Amino acid sequence: MTTTVRDNVDLHRYEIIIDDNVVGIADYSVQGDTIVLPHTVIDPAHRGQGLAAQLVRGALDDIRARGLTVDARCWYVAEFIESHVEYADLTNR
């Protein structure tokens, strides 16, 4: 089983893929130098496997690599950043 996270620029979302199937997304919009993350969802059949954390970690790593900041409007992303202090520098707060 291969799991990857990718930025689907055309749909403005990060996707977590298992064996070529999209099983979760984190929607985003770009506002200047900030990526706004308002919504994250994992397919119900794949919940409880840590995929949301993998998706958010992949998105945040990509955002950091691009030199941007994050506006975490999604409760899950906000809680992830709070509990993973290595990402605190990405927020505007």
PDB file of C-alpha atoms in Angstrom:
ATOM      1  CA  MET A   1       0.000   0.000   0.000  1.00  0.00           C
ATOM      2  CA  THR A   2       1.466   3.343  -1.104  1.00  0.00           C
ATOM      3  CA  THR A   3       0.364   6.552   0.633  1.00  0.00           C
ATOM      4  CA  THR A   4       1.306   9.999  -0.673  1.00  0.00           C
ATOM      5  CA  VAL A   5       0.234  13.603  -0.133  1.00  0.00           C
ATOM      6  CA  ARG A   6       0.092  15.942  -3.118  1.00  0.00           C
ATOM      7  CA  ASP A   7      -0.953  19.499  -3.851  1.00  0.00           C
ATOM      8  CA  ASN A   8      -3.720  19.463  -6.456  1.00  0.00           C
ATOM      9  CA  VAL A   9      -3.231  23.043  -7.637  1.00  0.00           C
ATOM     10  CA  ASP A  10      -6.154  22.937 -10.086  1.00  0.00           C
ATOM     11  CA  LEU A  11      -8.648  22.046  -7.335  1.00  0.00           C
ATOM     12  CA  HIS A  12      -6.933  24.117  -4.597  1.00  0.00           C
ATOM     13  CA  ARG A  13      -6.561  21.219  -2.214  1.00  0.00           C
ATOM     14  CA  TYR A  14      -4.037  18.866  -0.727  1.00  0.00           C
ATOM     15  CA  GLU A  15      -4.924  15.229  -1.261  1.00  0.00           C
ATOM     16  CA  ILE A  16      -3.868  12.055   0.491  1.00  0.00           C
ATOM     17  CA  ILE A  17      -3.692   9.180  -1.943  1.00  0.00           C
ATOM     18  CA  ILE A  18      -3.661   5.454  -1.205  1.00  0.00           C
ATOM     19  CA  ASP A  19      -2.890   3.240  -4.187  1.00  0.00           C
ATOM     20  CA  ASP A  20      -4.009   5.912  -6.699  1.00  0.00           C
ATOM     21  CA  ASN A  21      -7.263   6.668  -4.812  1.00  0.00           C
ATOM     22  CA  VAL A  22      -7.960  10.024  -3.149  1.00  0.00           C
ATOM     23  CA  VAL A  23      -9.062   9.172   0.401  1.00  0.00           C
ATOM     24  CA  GLY A  24      -8.847  12.619   1.988  1.00  0.00           C
ATOM     25  CA  ILE A  25      -8.547  16.305   1.189  1.00  0.00           C
ATOM     26  CA  ALA A  26      -7.576  19.595   2.780  1.00  0.00           C
ATOM     27  CA  ASP A  27      -9.091  22.488   0.825  1.00  0.00           C
ATOM     28  CA  TYR A  28      -7.173  25.763   0.668  1.00  0.00           C
ATOM     29  CA  SER A  29      -7.135  29.246  -0.755  1.00  0.00           C
ATOM     30  CA  VAL A  30      -4.173  31.536  -1.268  1.00  0.00           C
ATOM     31  CA  GLN A  31      -4.293  35.027   0.220  1.00  0.00           C
ATOM     32  CA  GLY A  32      -1.007  36.760  -0.496  1.00  0.00           C
ATOM     33  CA  ASP A  33       1.719  34.884   1.382  1.00  0.00           C
ATOM     34  CA  THR A  34      -0.799  32.874   3.412  1.00  0.00           C
ATOM     35  CA  ILE A  35      -2.484  29.552   2.731  1.00  0.00           C
ATOM     36  CA  VAL A  36      -5.950  29.434   4.320  1.00  0.00           C
ATOM     37  CA  LEU A  37      -6.968  25.895   5.319  1.00  0.00           C
ATOM     38  CA  PRO A  38     -10.737  25.936   6.036  1.00  0.00           C
ATOM     39  CA  HIS A  39     -11.666  22.266   5.674  1.00  0.00           C
ATOM     40  CA  THR A  40     -10.137  18.810   6.006  1.00  0.00           C
ATOM     41  CA  VAL A  41     -11.931  15.506   5.503  1.00  0.00           C
ATOM     42  CA  ILE A  42     -11.010  11.822   5.313  1.00  0.00           C
ATOM     43  CA  ASP A  43     -13.255   9.274   3.619  1.00  0.00           C
ATOM     44  CA  PRO A  44     -15.248   7.493   6.351  1.00  0.00           C
ATOM     45  CA  ALA A  45     -13.948   4.090   5.221  1.00  0.00           C
ATOM     46  CA  HIS A  46     -10.379   5.253   5.945  1.00  0.00           C
ATOM     47  CA  ARG A  47     -10.843   7.067   9.250  1.00  0.00           C
ATOM     48  CA  GLY A  48      -8.983   6.001  12.369  1.00  0.00           C
ATOM     49  CA  GLN A  49      -5.759   5.218  10.502  1.00  0.00           C
ATOM     50  CA  GLY A  50      -3.902   8.469  11.147  1.00  0.00           C
ATOM     51  CA  LEU A  51      -4.439   9.691   7.599  1.00  0.00           C
ATOM     52  CA  ALA A  52      -5.667  13.151   8.623  1.00  0.00           C
ATOM     53  CA  ALA A  53      -2.411  13.708  10.504  1.00  0.00           C
ATOM     54  CA  GLN A  54      -0.385  12.515   7.496  1.00  0.00           C
ATOM     55  CA  LEU A  55      -2.376  14.813   5.212  1.00  0.00           C
ATOM     56  CA  VAL A  56      -1.959  17.867   7.428  1.00  0.00           C
ATOM     57  CA  ARG A  57       1.736  17.162   8.031  1.00  0.00           C
ATOM     58  CA  GLY A  58       2.311  16.866   4.276  1.00  0.00           C
ATOM     59  CA  ALA A  59       0.412  20.090   3.595  1.00  0.00           C
ATOM     60  CA  LEU A  60       2.276  22.007   6.306  1.00  0.00           C
ATOM     61  CA  ASP A  61       5.640  20.700   5.113  1.00  0.00           C
ATOM     62  CA  ASP A  62       4.824  21.870   1.580  1.00  0.00           C
ATOM     63  CA  ILE A  63       3.651  25.267   2.824  1.00  0.00           C
ATOM     64  CA  ARG A  64       6.880  25.669   4.803  1.00  0.00           C
ATOM     65  CA  ALA A  65       8.988  24.680   1.773  1.00  0.00           C
ATOM     66  CA  ARG A  66       7.208  27.376  -0.251  1.00  0.00           C
ATOM     67  CA  GLY A  67       8.002  30.010   2.390  1.00  0.00           C
ATOM     68  CA  LEU A  68       4.340  30.723   3.143  1.00  0.00           C
ATOM     69  CA  THR A  69       2.299  30.985   6.341  1.00  0.00           C
ATOM     70  CA  VAL A  70      -0.914  29.232   7.416  1.00  0.00           C
ATOM     71  CA  ASP A  71      -4.307  30.483   8.514  1.00  0.00           C
ATOM     72  CA  ALA A  72      -5.737  27.332  10.134  1.00  0.00           C
ATOM     73  CA  ARG A  73      -9.503  27.824  10.040  1.00  0.00           C
ATOM     74  CA  CYS A  74     -10.125  24.076  10.105  1.00  0.00           C
ATOM     75  CA  TRP A  75     -10.366  22.913  13.734  1.00  0.00           C
ATOM     76  CA  TYR A  76      -8.319  19.792  13.000  1.00  0.00           C
ATOM     77  CA  VAL A  77      -5.456  21.739  11.424  1.00  0.00           C
ATOM     78  CA  ALA A  78      -5.495  24.257  14.293  1.00  0.00           C
ATOM     79  CA  GLU A  79      -5.352  21.478  16.904  1.00  0.00           C
ATOM     80  CA  PHE A  80      -2.626  19.677  14.940  1.00  0.00           C
ATOM     81  CA  ILE A  81      -0.456  22.796  14.950  1.00  0.00           C
ATOM     82  CA  GLU A  82      -1.095  23.360  18.668  1.00  0.00           C
ATOM     83  CA  SER A  83       0.025  19.826  19.500  1.00  0.00           C
ATOM     84  CA  HIS A  84       2.980  19.825  17.070  1.00  0.00           C
ATOM     85  CA  VAL A  85       4.945  22.905  18.089  1.00  0.00           C
ATOM     86  CA  GLU A  86       7.406  22.410  15.246  1.00  0.00           C
ATOM     87  CA  TYR A  87       4.716  23.967  13.014  1.00  0.00           C
ATOM     88  CA  ALA A  88       3.851  26.936  15.266  1.00  0.00           C
ATOM     89  CA  ASP A  89       6.113  29.248  13.254  1.00  0.00           C
ATOM     90  CA  LEU A  90       3.843  28.820  10.222  1.00  0.00           C
ATOM     91  CA  THR A  91       0.862  30.553  11.796  1.00  0.00           C
ATOM     92  CA  ASN A  92       0.076  34.249  11.625  1.00  0.00           C
ATOM     93  CA  ARG A  93      -0.987  34.325  15.272  1.00  0.00           C
TER      94      ARG A  93
END
